[in-house]
PDB file of C-alpha atoms in Angstrom:
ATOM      1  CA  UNK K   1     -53.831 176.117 285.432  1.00 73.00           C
ATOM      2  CA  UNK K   2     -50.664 177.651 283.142  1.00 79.00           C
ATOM      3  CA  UNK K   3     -51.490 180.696 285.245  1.00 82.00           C
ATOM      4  CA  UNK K   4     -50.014 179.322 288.506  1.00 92.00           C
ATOM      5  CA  UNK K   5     -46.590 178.060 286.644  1.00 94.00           C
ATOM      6  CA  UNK K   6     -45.718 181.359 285.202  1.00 92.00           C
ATOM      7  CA  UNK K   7     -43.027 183.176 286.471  1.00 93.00           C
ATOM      8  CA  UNK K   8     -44.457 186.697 285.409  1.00 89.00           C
ATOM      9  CA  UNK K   9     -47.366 185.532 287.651  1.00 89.00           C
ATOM     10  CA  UNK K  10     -50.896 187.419 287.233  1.00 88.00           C
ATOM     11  CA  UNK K  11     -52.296 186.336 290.507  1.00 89.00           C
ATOM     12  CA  UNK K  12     -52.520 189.225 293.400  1.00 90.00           C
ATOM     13  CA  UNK K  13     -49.514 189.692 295.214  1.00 89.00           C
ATOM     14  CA  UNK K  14     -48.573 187.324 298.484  1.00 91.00           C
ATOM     15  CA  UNK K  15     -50.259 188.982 301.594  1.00 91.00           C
ATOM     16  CA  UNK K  16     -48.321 188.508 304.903  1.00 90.00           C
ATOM     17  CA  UNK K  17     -50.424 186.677 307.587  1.00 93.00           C
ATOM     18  CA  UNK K  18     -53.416 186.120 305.474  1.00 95.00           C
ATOM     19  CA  UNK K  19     -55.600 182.880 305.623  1.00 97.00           C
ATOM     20  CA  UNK K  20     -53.342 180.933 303.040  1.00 96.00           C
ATOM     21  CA  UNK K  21     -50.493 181.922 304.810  1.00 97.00           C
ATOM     22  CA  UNK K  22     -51.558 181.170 308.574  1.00 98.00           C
ATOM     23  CA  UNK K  23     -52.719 177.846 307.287  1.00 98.00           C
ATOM     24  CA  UNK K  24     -49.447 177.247 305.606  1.00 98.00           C
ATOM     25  CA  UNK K  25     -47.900 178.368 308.709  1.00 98.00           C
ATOM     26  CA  UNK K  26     -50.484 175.917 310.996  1.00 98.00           C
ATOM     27  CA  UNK K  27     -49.590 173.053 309.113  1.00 98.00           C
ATOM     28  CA  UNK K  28     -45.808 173.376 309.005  1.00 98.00           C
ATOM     29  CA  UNK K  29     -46.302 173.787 313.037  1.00 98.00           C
ATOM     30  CA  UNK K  30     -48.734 170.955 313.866  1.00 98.00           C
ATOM     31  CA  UNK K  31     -46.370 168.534 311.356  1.00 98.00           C
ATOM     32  CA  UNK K  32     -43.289 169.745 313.887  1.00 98.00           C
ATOM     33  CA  UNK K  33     -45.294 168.925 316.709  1.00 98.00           C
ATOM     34  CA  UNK K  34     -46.701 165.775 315.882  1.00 98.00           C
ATOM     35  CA  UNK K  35     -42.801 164.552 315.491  1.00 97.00           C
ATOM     36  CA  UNK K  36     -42.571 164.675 319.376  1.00 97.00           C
ATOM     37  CA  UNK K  37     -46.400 163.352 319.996  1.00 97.00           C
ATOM     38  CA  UNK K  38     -45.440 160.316 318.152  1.00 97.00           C
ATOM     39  CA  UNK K  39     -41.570 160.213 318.896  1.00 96.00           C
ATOM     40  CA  UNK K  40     -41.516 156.540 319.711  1.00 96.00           C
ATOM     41  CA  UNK K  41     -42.726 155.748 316.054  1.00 96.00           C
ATOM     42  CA  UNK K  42     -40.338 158.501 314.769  1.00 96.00           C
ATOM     43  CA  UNK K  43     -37.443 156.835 316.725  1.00 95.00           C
ATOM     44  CA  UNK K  44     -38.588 152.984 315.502  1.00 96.00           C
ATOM     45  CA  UNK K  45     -38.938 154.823 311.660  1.00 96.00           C
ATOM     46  CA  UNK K  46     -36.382 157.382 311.340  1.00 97.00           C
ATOM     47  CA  UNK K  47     -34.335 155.710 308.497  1.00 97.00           C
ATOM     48  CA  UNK K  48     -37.946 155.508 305.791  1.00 98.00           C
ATOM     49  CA  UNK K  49     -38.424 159.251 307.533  1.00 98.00           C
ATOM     50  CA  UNK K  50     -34.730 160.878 306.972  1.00 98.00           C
ATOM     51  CA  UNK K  51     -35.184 159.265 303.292  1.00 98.00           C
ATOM     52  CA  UNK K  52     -38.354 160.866 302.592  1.00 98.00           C
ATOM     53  CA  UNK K  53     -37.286 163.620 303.388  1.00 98.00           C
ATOM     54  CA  UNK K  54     -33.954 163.747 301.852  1.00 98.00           C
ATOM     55  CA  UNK K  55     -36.102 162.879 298.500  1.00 98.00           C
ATOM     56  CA  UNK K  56     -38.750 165.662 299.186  1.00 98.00           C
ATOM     57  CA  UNK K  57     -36.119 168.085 299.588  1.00 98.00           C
ATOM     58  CA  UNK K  58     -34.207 167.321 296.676  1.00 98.00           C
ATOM     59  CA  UNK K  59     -36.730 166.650 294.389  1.00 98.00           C
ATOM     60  CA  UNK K  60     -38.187 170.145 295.649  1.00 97.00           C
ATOM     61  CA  UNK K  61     -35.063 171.950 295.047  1.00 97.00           C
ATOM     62  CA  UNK K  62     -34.517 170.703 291.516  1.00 97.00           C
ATOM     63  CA  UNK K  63     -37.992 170.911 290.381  1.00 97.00           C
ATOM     64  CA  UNK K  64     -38.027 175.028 291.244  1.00 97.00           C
ATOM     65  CA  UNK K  65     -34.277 175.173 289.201  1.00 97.00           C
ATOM     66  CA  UNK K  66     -35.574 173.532 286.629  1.00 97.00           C
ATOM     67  CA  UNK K  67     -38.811 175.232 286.344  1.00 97.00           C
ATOM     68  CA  UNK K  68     -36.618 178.598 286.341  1.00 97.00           C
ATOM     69  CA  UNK K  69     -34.733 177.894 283.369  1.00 97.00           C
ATOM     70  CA  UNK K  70     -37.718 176.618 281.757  1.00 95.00           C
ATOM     71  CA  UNK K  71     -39.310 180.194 282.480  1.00 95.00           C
ATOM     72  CA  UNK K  72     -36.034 181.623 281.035  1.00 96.00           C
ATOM     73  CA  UNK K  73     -36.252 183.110 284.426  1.00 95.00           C
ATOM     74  CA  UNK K  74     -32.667 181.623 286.120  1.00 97.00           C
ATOM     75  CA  UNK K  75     -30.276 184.214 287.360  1.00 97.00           C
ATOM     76  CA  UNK K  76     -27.054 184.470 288.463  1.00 97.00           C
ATOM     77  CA  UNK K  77     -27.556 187.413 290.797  1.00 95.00           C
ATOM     78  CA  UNK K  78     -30.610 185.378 292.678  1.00 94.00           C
ATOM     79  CA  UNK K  79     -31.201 182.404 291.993  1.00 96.00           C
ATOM     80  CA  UNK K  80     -27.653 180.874 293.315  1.00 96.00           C
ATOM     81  CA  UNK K  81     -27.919 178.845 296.769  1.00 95.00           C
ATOM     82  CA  UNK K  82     -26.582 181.761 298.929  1.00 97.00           C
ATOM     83  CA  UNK K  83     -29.275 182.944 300.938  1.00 95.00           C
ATOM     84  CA  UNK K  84     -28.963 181.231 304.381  1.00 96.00           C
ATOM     85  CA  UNK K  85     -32.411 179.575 304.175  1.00 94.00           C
ATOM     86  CA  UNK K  86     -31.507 178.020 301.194  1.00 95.00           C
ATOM     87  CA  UNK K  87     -28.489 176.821 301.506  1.00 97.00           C
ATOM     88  CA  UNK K  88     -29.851 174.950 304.698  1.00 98.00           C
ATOM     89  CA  UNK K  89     -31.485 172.798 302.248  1.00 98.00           C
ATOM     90  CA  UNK K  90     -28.358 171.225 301.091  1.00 98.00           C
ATOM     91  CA  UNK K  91     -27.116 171.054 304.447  1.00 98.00           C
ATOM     92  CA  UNK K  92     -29.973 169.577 305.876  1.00 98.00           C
ATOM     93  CA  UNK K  93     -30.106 167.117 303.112  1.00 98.00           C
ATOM     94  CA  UNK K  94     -26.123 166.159 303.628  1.00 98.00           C
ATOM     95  CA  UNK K  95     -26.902 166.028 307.903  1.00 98.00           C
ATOM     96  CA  UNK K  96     -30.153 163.672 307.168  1.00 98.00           C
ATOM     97  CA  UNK K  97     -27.511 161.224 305.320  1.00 98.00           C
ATOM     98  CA  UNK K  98     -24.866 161.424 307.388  1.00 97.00           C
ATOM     99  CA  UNK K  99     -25.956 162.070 310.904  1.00 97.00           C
ATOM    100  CA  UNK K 100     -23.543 164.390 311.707  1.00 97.00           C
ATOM    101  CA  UNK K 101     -23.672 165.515 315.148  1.00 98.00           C
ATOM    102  CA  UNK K 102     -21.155 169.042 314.087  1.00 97.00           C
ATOM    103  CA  UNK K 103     -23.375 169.929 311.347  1.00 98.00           C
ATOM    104  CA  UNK K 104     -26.999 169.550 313.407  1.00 98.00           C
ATOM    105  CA  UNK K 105     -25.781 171.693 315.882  1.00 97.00           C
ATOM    106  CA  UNK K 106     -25.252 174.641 312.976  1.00 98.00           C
ATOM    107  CA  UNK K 107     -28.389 173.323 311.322  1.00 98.00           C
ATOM    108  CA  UNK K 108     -30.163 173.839 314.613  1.00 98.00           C
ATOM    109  CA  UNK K 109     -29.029 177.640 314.973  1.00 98.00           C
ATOM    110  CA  UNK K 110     -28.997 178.614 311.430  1.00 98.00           C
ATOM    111  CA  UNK K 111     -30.494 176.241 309.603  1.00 98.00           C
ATOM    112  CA  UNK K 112     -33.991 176.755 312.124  1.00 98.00           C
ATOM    113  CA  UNK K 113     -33.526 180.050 312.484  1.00 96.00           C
ATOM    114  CA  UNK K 114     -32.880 181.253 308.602  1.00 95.00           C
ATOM    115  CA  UNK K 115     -35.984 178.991 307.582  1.00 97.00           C
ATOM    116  CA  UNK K 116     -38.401 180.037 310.404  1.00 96.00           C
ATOM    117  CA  UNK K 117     -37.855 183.654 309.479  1.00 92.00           C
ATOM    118  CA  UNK K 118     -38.333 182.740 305.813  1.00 93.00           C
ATOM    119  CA  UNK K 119     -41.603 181.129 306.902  1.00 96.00           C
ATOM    120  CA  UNK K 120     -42.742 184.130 308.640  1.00 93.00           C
ATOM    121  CA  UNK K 121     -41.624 186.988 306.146  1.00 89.00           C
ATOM    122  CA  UNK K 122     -41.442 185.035 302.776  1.00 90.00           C
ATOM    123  CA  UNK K 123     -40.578 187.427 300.190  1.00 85.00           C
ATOM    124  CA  UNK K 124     -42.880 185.772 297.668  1.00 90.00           C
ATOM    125  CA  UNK K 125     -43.968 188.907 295.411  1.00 87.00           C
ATOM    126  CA  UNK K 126     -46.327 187.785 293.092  1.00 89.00           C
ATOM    127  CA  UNK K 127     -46.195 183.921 294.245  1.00 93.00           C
ATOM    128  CA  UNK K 128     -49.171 183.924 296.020  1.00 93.00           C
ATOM    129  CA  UNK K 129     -51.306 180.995 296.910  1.00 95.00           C
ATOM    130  CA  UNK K 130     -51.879 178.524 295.071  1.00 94.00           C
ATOM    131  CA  UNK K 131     -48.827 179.619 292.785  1.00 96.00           C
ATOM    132  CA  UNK K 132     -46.083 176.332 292.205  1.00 95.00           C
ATOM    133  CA  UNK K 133     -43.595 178.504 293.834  1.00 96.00           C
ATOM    134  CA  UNK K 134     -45.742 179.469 296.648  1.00 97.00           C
ATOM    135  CA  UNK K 135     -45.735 175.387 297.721  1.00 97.00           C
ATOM    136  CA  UNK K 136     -42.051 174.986 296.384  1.00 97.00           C
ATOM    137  CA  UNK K 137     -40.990 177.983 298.947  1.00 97.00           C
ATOM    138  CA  UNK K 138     -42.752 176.528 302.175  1.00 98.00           C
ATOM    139  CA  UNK K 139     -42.133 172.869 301.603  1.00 98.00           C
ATOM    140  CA  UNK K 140     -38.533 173.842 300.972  1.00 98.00           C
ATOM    141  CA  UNK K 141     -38.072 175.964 304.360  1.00 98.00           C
ATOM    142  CA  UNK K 142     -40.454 173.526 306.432  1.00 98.00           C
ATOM    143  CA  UNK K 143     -38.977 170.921 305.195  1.00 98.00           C
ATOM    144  CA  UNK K 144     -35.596 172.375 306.863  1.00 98.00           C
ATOM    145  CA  UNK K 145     -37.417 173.044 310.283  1.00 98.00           C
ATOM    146  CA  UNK K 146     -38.413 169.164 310.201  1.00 98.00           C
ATOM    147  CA  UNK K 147     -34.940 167.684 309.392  1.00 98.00           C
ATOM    148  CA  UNK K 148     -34.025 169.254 311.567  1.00 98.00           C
ATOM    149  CA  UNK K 149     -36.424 168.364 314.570  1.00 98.00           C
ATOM    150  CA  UNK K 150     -36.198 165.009 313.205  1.00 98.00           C
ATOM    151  CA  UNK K 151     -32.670 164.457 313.985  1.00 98.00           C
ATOM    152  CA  UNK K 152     -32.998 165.535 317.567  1.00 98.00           C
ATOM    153  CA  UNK K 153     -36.774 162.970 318.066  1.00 97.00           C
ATOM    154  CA  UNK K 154     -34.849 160.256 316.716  1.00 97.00           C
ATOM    155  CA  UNK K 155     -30.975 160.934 317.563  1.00 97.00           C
ATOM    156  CA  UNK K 156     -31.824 163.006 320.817  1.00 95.00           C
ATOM    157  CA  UNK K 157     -28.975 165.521 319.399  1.00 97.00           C
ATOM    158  CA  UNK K 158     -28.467 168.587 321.424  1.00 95.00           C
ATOM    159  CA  UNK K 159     -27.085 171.897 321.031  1.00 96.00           C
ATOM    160  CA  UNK K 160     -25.070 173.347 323.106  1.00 96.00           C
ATOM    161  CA  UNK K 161     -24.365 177.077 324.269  1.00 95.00           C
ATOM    162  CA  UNK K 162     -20.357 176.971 322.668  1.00 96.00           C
ATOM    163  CA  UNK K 163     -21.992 175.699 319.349  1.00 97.00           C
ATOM    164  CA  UNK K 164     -24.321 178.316 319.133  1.00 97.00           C
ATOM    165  CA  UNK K 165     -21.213 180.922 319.550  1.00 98.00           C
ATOM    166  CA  UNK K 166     -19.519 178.877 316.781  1.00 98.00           C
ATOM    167  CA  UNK K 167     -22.535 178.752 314.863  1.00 98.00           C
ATOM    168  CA  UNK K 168     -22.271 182.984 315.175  1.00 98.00           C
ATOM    169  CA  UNK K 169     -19.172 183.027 314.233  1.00 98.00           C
ATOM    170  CA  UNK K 170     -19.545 180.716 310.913  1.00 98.00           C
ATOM    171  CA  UNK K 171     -22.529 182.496 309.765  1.00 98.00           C
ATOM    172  CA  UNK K 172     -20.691 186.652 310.218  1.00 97.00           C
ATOM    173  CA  UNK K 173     -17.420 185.074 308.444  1.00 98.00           C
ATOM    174  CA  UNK K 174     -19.935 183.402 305.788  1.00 98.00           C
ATOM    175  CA  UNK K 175     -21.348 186.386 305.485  1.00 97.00           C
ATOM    176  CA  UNK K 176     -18.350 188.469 304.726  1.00 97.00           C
ATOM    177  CA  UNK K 177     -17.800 186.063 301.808  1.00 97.00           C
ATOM    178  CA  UNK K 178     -20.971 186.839 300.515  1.00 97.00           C
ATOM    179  CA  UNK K 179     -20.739 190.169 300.385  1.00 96.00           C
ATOM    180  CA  UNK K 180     -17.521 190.356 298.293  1.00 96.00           C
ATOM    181  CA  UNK K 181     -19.602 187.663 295.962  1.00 97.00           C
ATOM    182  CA  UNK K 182     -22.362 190.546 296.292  1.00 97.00           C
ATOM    183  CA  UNK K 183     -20.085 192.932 295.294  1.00 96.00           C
ATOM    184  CA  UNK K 184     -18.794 191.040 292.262  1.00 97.00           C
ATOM    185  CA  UNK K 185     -21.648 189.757 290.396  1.00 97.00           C
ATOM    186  CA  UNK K 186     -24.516 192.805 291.496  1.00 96.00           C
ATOM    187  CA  UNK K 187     -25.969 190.561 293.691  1.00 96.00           C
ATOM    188  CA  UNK K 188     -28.017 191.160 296.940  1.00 94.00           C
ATOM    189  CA  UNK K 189     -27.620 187.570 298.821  1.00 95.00           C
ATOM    190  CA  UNK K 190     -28.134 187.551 302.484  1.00 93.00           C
ATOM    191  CA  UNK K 191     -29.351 190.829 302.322  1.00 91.00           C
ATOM    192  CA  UNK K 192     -26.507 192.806 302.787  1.00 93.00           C
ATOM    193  CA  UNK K 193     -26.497 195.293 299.820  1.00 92.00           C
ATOM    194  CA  UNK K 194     -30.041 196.552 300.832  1.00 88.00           C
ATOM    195  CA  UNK K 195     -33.063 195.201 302.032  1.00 81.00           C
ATOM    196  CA  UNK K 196     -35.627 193.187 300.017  1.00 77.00           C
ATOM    197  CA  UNK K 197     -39.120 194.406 298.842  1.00 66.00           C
ATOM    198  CA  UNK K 198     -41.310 192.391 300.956  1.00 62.00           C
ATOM    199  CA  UNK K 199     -42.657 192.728 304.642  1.00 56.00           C
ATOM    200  CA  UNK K 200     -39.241 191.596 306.307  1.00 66.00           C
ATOM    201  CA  UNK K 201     -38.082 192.175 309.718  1.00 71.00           C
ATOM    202  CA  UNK K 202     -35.162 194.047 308.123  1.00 71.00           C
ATOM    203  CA  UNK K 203     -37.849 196.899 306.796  1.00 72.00           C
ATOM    204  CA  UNK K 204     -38.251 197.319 311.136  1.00 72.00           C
ATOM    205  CA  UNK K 205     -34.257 197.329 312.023  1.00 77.00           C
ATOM    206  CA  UNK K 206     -32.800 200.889 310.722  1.00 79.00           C
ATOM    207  CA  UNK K 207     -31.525 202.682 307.254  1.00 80.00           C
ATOM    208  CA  UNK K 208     -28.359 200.804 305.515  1.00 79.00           C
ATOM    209  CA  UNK K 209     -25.534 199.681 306.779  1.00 81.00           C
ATOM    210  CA  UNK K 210     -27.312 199.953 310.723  1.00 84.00           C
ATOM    211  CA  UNK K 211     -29.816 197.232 309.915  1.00 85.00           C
ATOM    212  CA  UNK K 212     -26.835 195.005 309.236  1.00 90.00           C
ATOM    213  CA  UNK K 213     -25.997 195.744 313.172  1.00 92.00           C
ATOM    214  CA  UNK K 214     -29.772 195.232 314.309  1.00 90.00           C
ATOM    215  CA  UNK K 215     -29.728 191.943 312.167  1.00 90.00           C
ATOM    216  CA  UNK K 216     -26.711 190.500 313.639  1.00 94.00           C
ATOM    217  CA  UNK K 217     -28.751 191.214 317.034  1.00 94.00           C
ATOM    218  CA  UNK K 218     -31.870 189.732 316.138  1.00 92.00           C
ATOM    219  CA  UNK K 219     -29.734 186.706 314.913  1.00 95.00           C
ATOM    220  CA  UNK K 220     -28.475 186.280 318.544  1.00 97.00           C
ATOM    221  CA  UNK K 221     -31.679 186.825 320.073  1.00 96.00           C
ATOM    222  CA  UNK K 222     -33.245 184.215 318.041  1.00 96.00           C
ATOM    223  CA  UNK K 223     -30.570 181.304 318.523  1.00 97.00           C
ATOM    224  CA  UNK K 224     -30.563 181.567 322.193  1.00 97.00           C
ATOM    225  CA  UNK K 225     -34.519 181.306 322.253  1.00 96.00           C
ATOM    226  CA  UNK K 226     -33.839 178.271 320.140  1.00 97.00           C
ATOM    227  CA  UNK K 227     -31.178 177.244 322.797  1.00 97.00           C
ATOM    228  CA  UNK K 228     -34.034 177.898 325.940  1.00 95.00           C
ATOM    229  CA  UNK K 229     -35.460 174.634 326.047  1.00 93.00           C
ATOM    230  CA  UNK K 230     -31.836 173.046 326.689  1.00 92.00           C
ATOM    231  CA  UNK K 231     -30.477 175.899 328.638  1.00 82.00           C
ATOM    232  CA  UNK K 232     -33.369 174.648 331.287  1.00 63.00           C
ATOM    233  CA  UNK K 233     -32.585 171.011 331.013  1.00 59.00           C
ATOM    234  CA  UNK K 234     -29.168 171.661 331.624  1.00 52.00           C
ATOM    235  CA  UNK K 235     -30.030 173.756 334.760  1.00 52.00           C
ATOM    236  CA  UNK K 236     -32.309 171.215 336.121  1.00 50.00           C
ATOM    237  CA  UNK K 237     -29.814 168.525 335.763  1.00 51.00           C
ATOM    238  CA  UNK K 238     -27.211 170.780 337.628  1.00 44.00           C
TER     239      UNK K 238
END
C-alpha cells in the first residue's frame, strides 16, 4: 500500500490511452453526460451538488499539498497554482460559490479547455494507476469539467463569442506574467520555457519558441469548438 503514496513512485510509468486511462477518461465523460440526462434533478439539487463539489475540490487540492510536503517533495518551481488547469480549480471553486456569470464564461473557455487537455495528455510520470496522485490528478481536472457543466444544467449560463475573445485575451496577458515569474524563480509554468516530458500535444506543435505560436492556435481552435453548440443555437434562433 506505502508503495502508491510515495512520491519517488516504483510503479511503471503512466501510459497514454491505456485501459486505466480510457476508463478514467469513460467515467469522467459518462458523469458529464449524465448531468444533462438528469438535468431536471440537477436543476431541483444544484445547491447539495455545487457544495459537494466545492468540498471535493478543496479537500482534493489540499490533500495533494499536503501530501507533498509530507514527501518533502513541495517546490516552488512546480508545485505553485500556475498552470492553467490548476488554477481553474480555485476558480471553479470561487464560481460554484458565487455564481458568477463573468467568471463561468472564462471558466467555460479556459477553465474546460486547460482541464480537458490535462485529461487527455496528463503528464503523470511515474503516477500511474492506482498511484494517490494518479486519482488526485483526474478528480482534480474532472472535477473542473463538471463545475463547470454544472453551472450551465442548473443556471442555463451561456458563453458567448465576445467572451471567448476576452477569455483569449486574459489567458496571452496571464501568460506573459507567467513567464517573467518563469524567468525569476527557474520555473517552467504554462509551458513556456520548454515543453514537458510527457506525451503532450506541445511534443506535435514545432521546436521552441514556434510551439508557443502553434499553442496559441490550438487554444483558439479548441474554445470555438467549445463555443459550437451555442454558435448553432444562436443561428437557429436568428
Amino acid at each position: 500500500m506505502q508503495a502508491y503514496f510515495q512520491f519517488h513512485s516504483k510503479l511503471d510509468s503512466f501510459q497514454l490511452f491505456s485501459v486505466a486511462h480510457l476508463f478514467t477518461i469513460g467515467i469522467i465523460l459518462a458523469l458529464c453526460l449524465l448531468l444533462f440526462v438528469i438535468h431536471n434533478e440537477v436543476s431541483k439539487k444544484q445547491r447539495i451538488l455545487r457544495f459537494l463539489l466545492v468540498f471535493i475540490l478543496f479537500i482534493a487540492d489540499l490533500l495533494h499539498h499536503l501530501w507533498l510536503i509530507y514527501e518533502n517533495a513541495w517546490s516552488i518551481k512546480k508545485d505553485l497554482p500556475l498552470h492553467l488547469s490548476d488554477l481553474a480549480v480555485f476558480l471553479a471553486i470561487v464560481m460554484l460559490l458565487t455564481r458568477n456569470y463573468k467568471l463561468f464564461q472564462f471558466m467555460y473557455f479556459a477553465g474546460i479547455g486547460s482541464s480537458i487537455q490535462a485529461i487527455i495528455t496528463p503528464d503523470l510520470g511515474k503516477f500511474s494507476f492506482p498511484h494517490f496522485q494518479y486519482f488526485e490528478f483526474f478528480i482534480l481536472h474532472g472535477g473542473v469539467v463538471l463545475a463547470c457543466l454544472l453551472i450551465v444544467v442548473a443556471f442555463k449560463f451561456k458563453p458567448t463569442h465576445r467572451s471567448l475573445w476576452a477569455t483569449i485575451l486574459i489567458v496571452n496577458l496571464y501568460a506573459a506574467c507567467v513567464f517573467f515569474i518563469n524567468k525569476t524563480i527557474g520555473s517552467n509554468y504554462l509551458y513556456i520555457i520548454e515543453k514537458p516530458g510527457n506525451a503532450s500535444i506541445l511534443n506535435y506543435l514545432g521546436p521552441w519558441p514556434w510551439y508557443l505560436l502553434s499553442m496559441e492556435l490550438v487554444m483558439i481552435l479548441s474554445f470555438y469548438i467549445l463555443y459550437s453548440p451555442y454558435r448553432g443555437v444562436s443561428r437557429r434562433r436568428r
